[in-house]
């Protein structure tokens, strides 16, 4: 596993298409997060922290991008995320499909404001 020290280093390892999606997640997260949020690398992936606590993680993989965590409450609040939920805490968005940016934005807003 690479030891990234910041999100720019992490993003530099991806092809342009994936890098564009991950950059969009990053920008959207920072725009929706309250004042005082910060970026970090936690568990080897990009993280948005709010008041020192991990609020949102995201990452790129060979066949998808992911946003974490996806709680049961999040799925109850935004049921259309259910089809993207894999495992208990992961939202996966397949690279071979059109990115549902509006839905992803709802997930990001939920994570950075609750």
Tab-separated table of N, CA and C in Angstrom:
chain	number	residue	atom	x	y	z
A	1	UNK	N	0.849	-1.186	0.000
A	1	UNK	CA	0.000	0.000	0.000
A	1	UNK	C	0.891	1.244	0.000
A	2	UNK	N	0.559	2.182	-0.854
A	2	UNK	CA	1.307	3.436	-0.897
A	2	UNK	C	1.004	4.256	0.348
A	3	UNK	N	1.984	4.985	0.791
A	3	UNK	CA	1.816	5.859	1.949
A	3	UNK	C	1.697	7.291	1.452
A	4	UNK	N	0.488	7.691	1.166
A	4	UNK	CA	0.242	9.048	0.687
A	4	UNK	C	0.252	10.008	1.861
A	5	UNK	N	0.738	11.212	1.622
A	5	UNK	CA	0.730	12.220	2.681
A	5	UNK	C	-0.360	13.257	2.470
A	6	UNK	N	-0.944	13.287	1.255
A	6	UNK	CA	-2.037	14.232	1.002
A	6	UNK	C	-2.884	13.731	-0.166
A	7	UNK	N	-4.021	14.356	-0.366
A	7	UNK	CA	-4.962	13.908	-1.384
A	7	UNK	C	-4.405	14.123	-2.790
A	8	UNK	N	-3.645	15.185	-3.011
A	8	UNK	CA	-3.056	15.399	-4.335
A	8	UNK	C	-2.171	14.219	-4.743
A	9	UNK	N	-1.371	13.710	-3.837
A	9	UNK	CA	-0.536	12.539	-4.125
A	9	UNK	C	-1.401	11.336	-4.471
A	10	UNK	N	-2.467	11.146	-3.734
A	10	UNK	CA	-3.378	10.034	-3.984
A	10	UNK	C	-3.974	10.142	-5.386
A	11	UNK	N	-4.500	11.306	-5.718
A	11	UNK	CA	-5.158	11.504	-7.012
A	11	UNK	C	-4.200	11.340	-8.193
A	12	UNK	N	-2.937	11.664	-8.004
A	12	UNK	CA	-1.950	11.597	-9.083
A	12	UNK	C	-1.763	10.184	-9.623
A	13	UNK	N	-2.204	9.185	-8.895
A	13	UNK	CA	-2.010	7.799	-9.308
A	13	UNK	C	-3.113	7.250	-10.200
A	14	UNK	N	-4.087	8.074	-10.557
A	14	UNK	CA	-5.231	7.586	-11.319
A	14	UNK	C	-5.247	8.133	-12.728
A	15	UNK	N	-5.846	7.347	-13.625
A	15	UNK	CA	-6.042	7.800	-14.996
A	15	UNK	C	-6.989	9.002	-14.973
A	16	UNK	N	-6.981	9.816	-16.031
A	16	UNK	CA	-7.762	11.057	-16.020
A	16	UNK	C	-9.247	10.896	-15.689
A	17	UNK	N	-9.911	9.880	-16.231
A	17	UNK	CA	-11.345	9.702	-15.962
A	17	UNK	C	-11.616	9.514	-14.468
A	18	UNK	N	-10.862	8.632	-13.836
A	18	UNK	CA	-11.059	8.352	-12.412
A	18	UNK	C	-10.630	9.557	-11.577
A	19	UNK	N	-9.528	10.165	-11.961
A	19	UNK	CA	-9.045	11.353	-11.253
A	19	UNK	C	-10.090	12.467	-11.287
A	20	UNK	N	-10.785	12.627	-12.414
A	20	UNK	CA	-11.827	13.648	-12.533
A	20	UNK	C	-12.972	13.367	-11.567
A	21	UNK	N	-13.391	12.116	-11.472
A	21	UNK	CA	-14.485	11.750	-10.567
A	21	UNK	C	-14.063	11.963	-9.115
A	22	UNK	N	-12.886	11.492	-8.761
A	22	UNK	CA	-12.402	11.657	-7.388
A	22	UNK	C	-12.220	13.137	-7.036
A	23	UNK	N	-11.740	13.903	-7.991
A	23	UNK	CA	-11.590	15.350	-7.754
A	23	UNK	C	-12.952	15.999	-7.539
A	24	UNK	N	-13.952	15.541	-8.283
A	24	UNK	CA	-15.313	16.062	-8.090
A	24	UNK	C	-15.810	15.735	-6.687
A	25	UNK	N	-15.583	14.504	-6.224
A	25	UNK	CA	-15.990	14.126	-4.858
A	25	UNK	C	-15.293	15.025	-3.850
A	26	UNK	N	-14.010	15.237	-4.039
A	26	UNK	CA	-13.236	16.097	-3.134
A	26	UNK	C	-13.799	17.516	-3.100
A	27	UNK	N	-13.983	18.107	-4.271
A	27	UNK	CA	-14.482	19.480	-4.355
A	27	UNK	C	-15.876	19.599	-3.747
A	28	UNK	N	-16.742	18.666	-4.093
A	28	UNK	CA	-18.110	18.692	-3.562
A	28	UNK	C	-18.102	18.546	-2.048
A	29	UNK	N	-17.277	17.657	-1.543
A	29	UNK	CA	-17.180	17.464	-0.092
A	29	UNK	C	-16.743	18.742	0.604
A	30	UNK	N	-15.734	19.389	0.050
A	30	UNK	CA	-15.243	20.631	0.653
A	30	UNK	C	-16.255	21.762	0.548
A	31	UNK	N	-17.006	21.806	-0.546
A	31	UNK	CA	-18.033	22.844	-0.697
A	31	UNK	C	-19.199	22.645	0.262
A	32	UNK	N	-19.569	21.394	0.521
A	32	UNK	CA	-20.724	21.106	1.374
A	32	UNK	C	-20.381	21.025	2.863
A	33	UNK	N	-19.121	20.807	3.164
A	33	UNK	CA	-18.712	20.677	4.573
A	33	UNK	C	-18.763	22.024	5.271
A	34	UNK	N	-19.053	21.997	6.558
A	34	UNK	CA	-19.074	23.259	7.306
A	34	UNK	C	-17.668	23.826	7.472
A	35	UNK	N	-17.605	25.083	7.855
A	35	UNK	CA	-16.313	25.699	8.145
A	35	UNK	C	-15.577	24.854	9.177
A	36	UNK	N	-14.282	24.818	9.052
A	36	UNK	CA	-13.485	24.053	9.994
A	36	UNK	C	-13.209	22.627	9.548
A	37	UNK	N	-13.676	22.264	8.356
A	37	UNK	CA	-13.373	20.918	7.869
A	37	UNK	C	-11.927	20.889	7.385
A	38	UNK	N	-11.394	19.688	7.279
A	38	UNK	CA	-10.006	19.529	6.856
A	38	UNK	C	-9.865	18.253	6.041
A	39	UNK	N	-8.881	18.244	5.165
A	39	UNK	CA	-8.570	17.064	4.375
A	39	UNK	C	-7.456	16.283	5.049
A	40	UNK	N	-7.491	14.965	4.845
A	40	UNK	CA	-6.446	14.102	5.392
A	40	UNK	C	-6.402	12.812	4.581
A	41	UNK	N	-5.394	12.032	4.823
A	41	UNK	CA	-5.346	10.658	4.341
A	41	UNK	C	-5.492	9.790	5.584
A	42	UNK	N	-6.542	8.989	5.592
A	42	UNK	CA	-6.803	8.081	6.708
A	42	UNK	C	-7.095	6.710	6.125
A	43	UNK	N	-6.539	5.666	6.717
A	43	UNK	CA	-6.686	4.309	6.180
A	43	UNK	C	-6.185	4.239	4.738
A	44	UNK	N	-5.264	5.120	4.353
A	44	UNK	CA	-4.679	5.109	3.025
A	44	UNK	C	-5.522	5.750	1.937
A	45	UNK	N	-6.659	6.373	2.308
A	45	UNK	CA	-7.533	6.989	1.319
A	45	UNK	C	-7.912	8.404	1.759
A	46	UNK	N	-8.381	9.230	0.803
A	46	UNK	CA	-8.785	10.594	1.141
A	46	UNK	C	-9.927	10.623	2.162
A	47	UNK	N	-9.816	11.579	3.063
A	47	UNK	CA	-10.775	11.719	4.154
A	47	UNK	C	-11.089	13.193	4.357
A	48	UNK	N	-12.346	13.467	4.643
A	48	UNK	CA	-12.763	14.799	5.063
A	48	UNK	C	-13.071	14.706	6.546
A	49	UNK	N	-12.406	15.546	7.327
A	49	UNK	CA	-12.612	15.575	8.779
A	49	UNK	C	-13.386	16.831	9.148
A	50	UNK	N	-14.276	16.667	10.088
A	50	UNK	CA	-15.030	17.795	10.613
A	50	UNK	C	-14.853	17.790	12.125
A	51	UNK	N	-14.360	18.905	12.630
A	51	UNK	CA	-14.060	19.037	14.054
A	51	UNK	C	-13.178	17.880	14.525
A	52	UNK	N	-12.213	17.510	13.684
A	52	UNK	CA	-11.246	16.484	14.035
A	52	UNK	C	-11.717	15.052	13.855
A	53	UNK	N	-12.969	14.844	13.482
A	53	UNK	CA	-13.501	13.490	13.322
A	53	UNK	C	-13.696	13.165	11.847
A	54	UNK	N	-13.436	11.917	11.502
A	54	UNK	CA	-13.631	11.476	10.121
A	54	UNK	C	-15.108	11.551	9.768
A	55	UNK	N	-15.438	12.310	8.725
A	55	UNK	CA	-16.827	12.429	8.294
A	55	UNK	C	-17.084	11.629	7.025
A	56	UNK	N	-16.096	11.588	6.136
A	56	UNK	CA	-16.279	10.964	4.830
A	56	UNK	C	-14.930	10.487	4.316
A	57	UNK	N	-14.941	9.305	3.736
A	57	UNK	CA	-13.767	8.766	3.052
A	57	UNK	C	-14.176	8.505	1.610
A	58	UNK	N	-13.217	8.563	0.697
A	58	UNK	CA	-13.509	8.186	-0.683
A	58	UNK	C	-12.266	7.595	-1.315
A	59	UNK	N	-12.492	6.774	-2.354
A	59	UNK	CA	-11.352	6.135	-2.980
A	59	UNK	C	-11.650	5.661	-4.383
A	60	UNK	N	-10.584	5.407	-5.119
A	60	UNK	CA	-10.685	4.895	-6.476
A	60	UNK	C	-10.129	3.495	-6.554
A	61	UNK	N	-10.772	2.676	-7.375
A	61	UNK	CA	-10.414	1.273	-7.526
A	61	UNK	C	-10.498	0.912	-9.000
A	62	UNK	N	-10.050	-0.267	-9.398
A	62	UNK	CA	-10.023	-0.597	-10.824
A	62	UNK	C	-11.372	-0.500	-11.547
A	63	UNK	N	-12.463	-0.799	-10.860
A	63	UNK	CA	-13.761	-0.836	-11.534
A	63	UNK	C	-14.812	0.092	-10.939
A	64	UNK	N	-14.453	0.822	-9.889
A	64	UNK	CA	-15.430	1.694	-9.250
A	64	UNK	C	-14.745	2.779	-8.425
A	65	UNK	N	-15.537	3.752	-8.019
A	65	UNK	CA	-15.123	4.688	-6.978
A	65	UNK	C	-16.045	4.425	-5.793
A	66	UNK	N	-15.587	4.771	-4.612
A	66	UNK	CA	-16.366	4.472	-3.417
A	66	UNK	C	-16.405	5.671	-2.482
A	67	UNK	N	-17.503	5.743	-1.751
A	67	UNK	CA	-17.692	6.736	-0.693
A	67	UNK	C	-18.065	5.953	0.558
A	68	UNK	N	-17.467	6.340	1.674
A	68	UNK	CA	-17.699	5.668	2.948
A	68	UNK	C	-17.991	6.707	4.028
A	69	UNK	N	-18.619	6.384	5.125
A	69	UNK	CA	-19.384	5.175	5.393
A	69	UNK	C	-20.828	5.331	4.934
A	70	UNK	N	-21.461	4.225	4.630
A	70	UNK	CA	-22.866	4.221	4.222
A	70	UNK	C	-23.664	3.521	5.318
A	71	UNK	N	-24.187	4.297	6.220
A	71	UNK	CA	-24.908	3.741	7.360
A	71	UNK	C	-26.330	3.337	6.996
A	72	UNK	N	-26.934	2.535	7.856
A	72	UNK	CA	-28.346	2.171	7.671
A	72	UNK	C	-29.213	3.425	7.655
A	73	UNK	N	-28.899	4.369	8.530
A	73	UNK	CA	-29.694	5.600	8.583
A	73	UNK	C	-29.573	6.390	7.276
A	74	UNK	N	-28.385	6.431	6.710
A	74	UNK	CA	-28.209	7.124	5.429
A	74	UNK	C	-29.116	6.503	4.367
A	75	UNK	N	-29.161	5.185	4.319
A	75	UNK	CA	-29.976	4.501	3.317
A	75	UNK	C	-31.457	4.759	3.573
A	76	UNK	N	-31.855	4.832	4.828
A	76	UNK	CA	-33.252	5.177	5.134
A	76	UNK	C	-33.575	6.596	4.671
A	77	UNK	N	-32.634	7.518	4.844
A	77	UNK	CA	-32.853	8.911	4.455
A	77	UNK	C	-32.775	9.118	2.940
A	78	UNK	N	-31.932	8.324	2.274
A	78	UNK	CA	-31.731	8.459	0.816
A	78	UNK	C	-31.841	7.055	0.215
A	79	UNK	N	-33.058	6.512	0.102
A	79	UNK	CA	-33.232	5.115	-0.321
A	79	UNK	C	-32.658	4.775	-1.691
A	80	UNK	N	-32.551	5.756	-2.589
A	80	UNK	CA	-32.016	5.460	-3.913
A	80	UNK	C	-30.527	5.077	-3.876
A	81	UNK	N	-29.878	5.255	-2.731
A	81	UNK	CA	-28.488	4.819	-2.588
A	81	UNK	C	-28.373	3.308	-2.407
A	82	UNK	N	-29.453	2.659	-2.036
A	82	UNK	CA	-29.426	1.221	-1.728
A	82	UNK	C	-28.773	0.405	-2.840
A	83	UNK	N	-29.056	0.721	-4.085
A	83	UNK	CA	-28.501	-0.088	-5.178
A	83	UNK	C	-26.985	0.083	-5.319
A	84	UNK	N	-26.422	1.083	-4.695
A	84	UNK	CA	-24.980	1.309	-4.747
A	84	UNK	C	-24.278	0.809	-3.487
A	85	UNK	N	-25.042	0.370	-2.525
A	85	UNK	CA	-24.455	-0.072	-1.257
A	85	UNK	C	-23.937	-1.490	-1.392
A	86	UNK	N	-22.699	-1.657	-0.999
A	86	UNK	CA	-22.093	-2.982	-0.966
A	86	UNK	C	-21.487	-3.147	0.411
A	87	UNK	N	-21.721	-4.254	1.015
A	87	UNK	CA	-21.246	-4.421	2.371
A	87	UNK	C	-21.988	-3.481	3.288
A	88	UNK	N	-21.578	-3.430	4.511
A	88	UNK	CA	-22.298	-2.615	5.484
A	88	UNK	C	-22.038	-1.123	5.332
A	89	UNK	N	-20.854	-0.734	4.924
A	89	UNK	CA	-20.547	0.683	4.974
A	89	UNK	C	-20.005	1.310	3.714
A	90	UNK	N	-20.250	0.711	2.555
A	90	UNK	CA	-19.644	1.206	1.328
A	90	UNK	C	-20.682	1.540	0.270
A	91	UNK	N	-20.475	2.678	-0.390
A	91	UNK	CA	-21.230	3.019	-1.591
A	91	UNK	C	-20.270	2.882	-2.761
A	92	UNK	N	-20.613	2.059	-3.737
A	92	UNK	CA	-19.769	1.885	-4.915
A	92	UNK	C	-20.497	2.407	-6.148
A	93	UNK	N	-19.750	3.136	-6.970
A	93	UNK	CA	-20.260	3.676	-8.211
A	93	UNK	C	-19.359	3.147	-9.324
A	94	UNK	N	-19.920	2.308	-10.182
A	94	UNK	CA	-19.139	1.612	-11.206
A	94	UNK	C	-18.646	2.563	-12.287
A	95	UNK	N	-17.386	2.388	-12.660
A	95	UNK	CA	-16.768	3.259	-13.655
A	95	UNK	C	-17.345	3.061	-15.049
A	96	UNK	N	-17.889	1.899	-15.339
A	96	UNK	CA	-18.452	1.640	-16.649
A	96	UNK	C	-19.844	2.208	-16.847
A	97	UNK	N	-20.383	2.825	-15.822
A	97	UNK	CA	-21.723	3.409	-15.883
A	97	UNK	C	-21.622	4.922	-15.742
A	98	UNK	N	-22.680	5.611	-16.129
A	98	UNK	CA	-22.705	7.058	-15.945
A	98	UNK	C	-22.713	7.363	-14.451
A	99	UNK	N	-21.882	8.302	-14.043
A	99	UNK	CA	-21.813	8.661	-12.631
A	99	UNK	C	-23.081	9.420	-12.225
A	100	UNK	N	-23.734	8.975	-11.154
A	100	UNK	CA	-24.933	9.662	-10.674
A	100	UNK	C	-24.541	10.814	-9.734
A	101	UNK	N	-23.995	11.866	-10.312
A	101	UNK	CA	-23.435	12.950	-9.503
A	101	UNK	C	-24.443	13.560	-8.532
A	102	UNK	N	-25.677	13.728	-8.948
A	102	UNK	CA	-26.669	14.319	-8.044
A	102	UNK	C	-26.891	13.411	-6.831
A	103	UNK	N	-26.976	12.119	-7.059
A	103	UNK	CA	-27.147	11.172	-5.960
A	103	UNK	C	-25.899	11.129	-5.082
A	104	UNK	N	-24.739	11.146	-5.705
A	104	UNK	CA	-23.496	11.169	-4.935
A	104	UNK	C	-23.426	12.423	-4.064
A	105	UNK	N	-23.890	13.536	-4.604
A	105	UNK	CA	-23.902	14.789	-3.857
A	105	UNK	C	-24.791	14.682	-2.624
A	106	UNK	N	-25.916	13.993	-2.757
A	106	UNK	CA	-26.810	13.786	-1.595
A	106	UNK	C	-26.104	12.980	-0.516
A	107	UNK	N	-25.380	11.946	-0.929
A	107	UNK	CA	-24.643	11.119	0.037
A	107	UNK	C	-23.559	11.947	0.732
A	108	UNK	N	-22.833	12.727	-0.048
A	108	UNK	CA	-21.781	13.566	0.517
A	108	UNK	C	-22.373	14.569	1.499
A	109	UNK	N	-23.458	15.234	1.109
A	109	UNK	CA	-24.089	16.209	1.992
A	109	UNK	C	-24.526	15.545	3.295
A	110	UNK	N	-25.104	14.364	3.195
A	110	UNK	CA	-25.521	13.638	4.397
A	110	UNK	C	-24.322	13.428	5.322
A	111	UNK	N	-23.215	12.958	4.760
A	111	UNK	CA	-22.047	12.630	5.572
A	111	UNK	C	-21.392	13.847	6.207
A	112	UNK	N	-21.366	14.954	5.527
A	112	UNK	CA	-20.661	16.113	6.083
A	112	UNK	C	-21.565	17.031	6.923
A	113	UNK	N	-22.863	16.732	6.942
A	113	UNK	CA	-23.755	17.606	7.719
A	113	UNK	C	-24.482	16.879	8.852
A	114	UNK	N	-24.285	15.559	8.985
A	114	UNK	CA	-24.953	14.860	10.095
A	114	UNK	C	-23.972	14.379	11.117
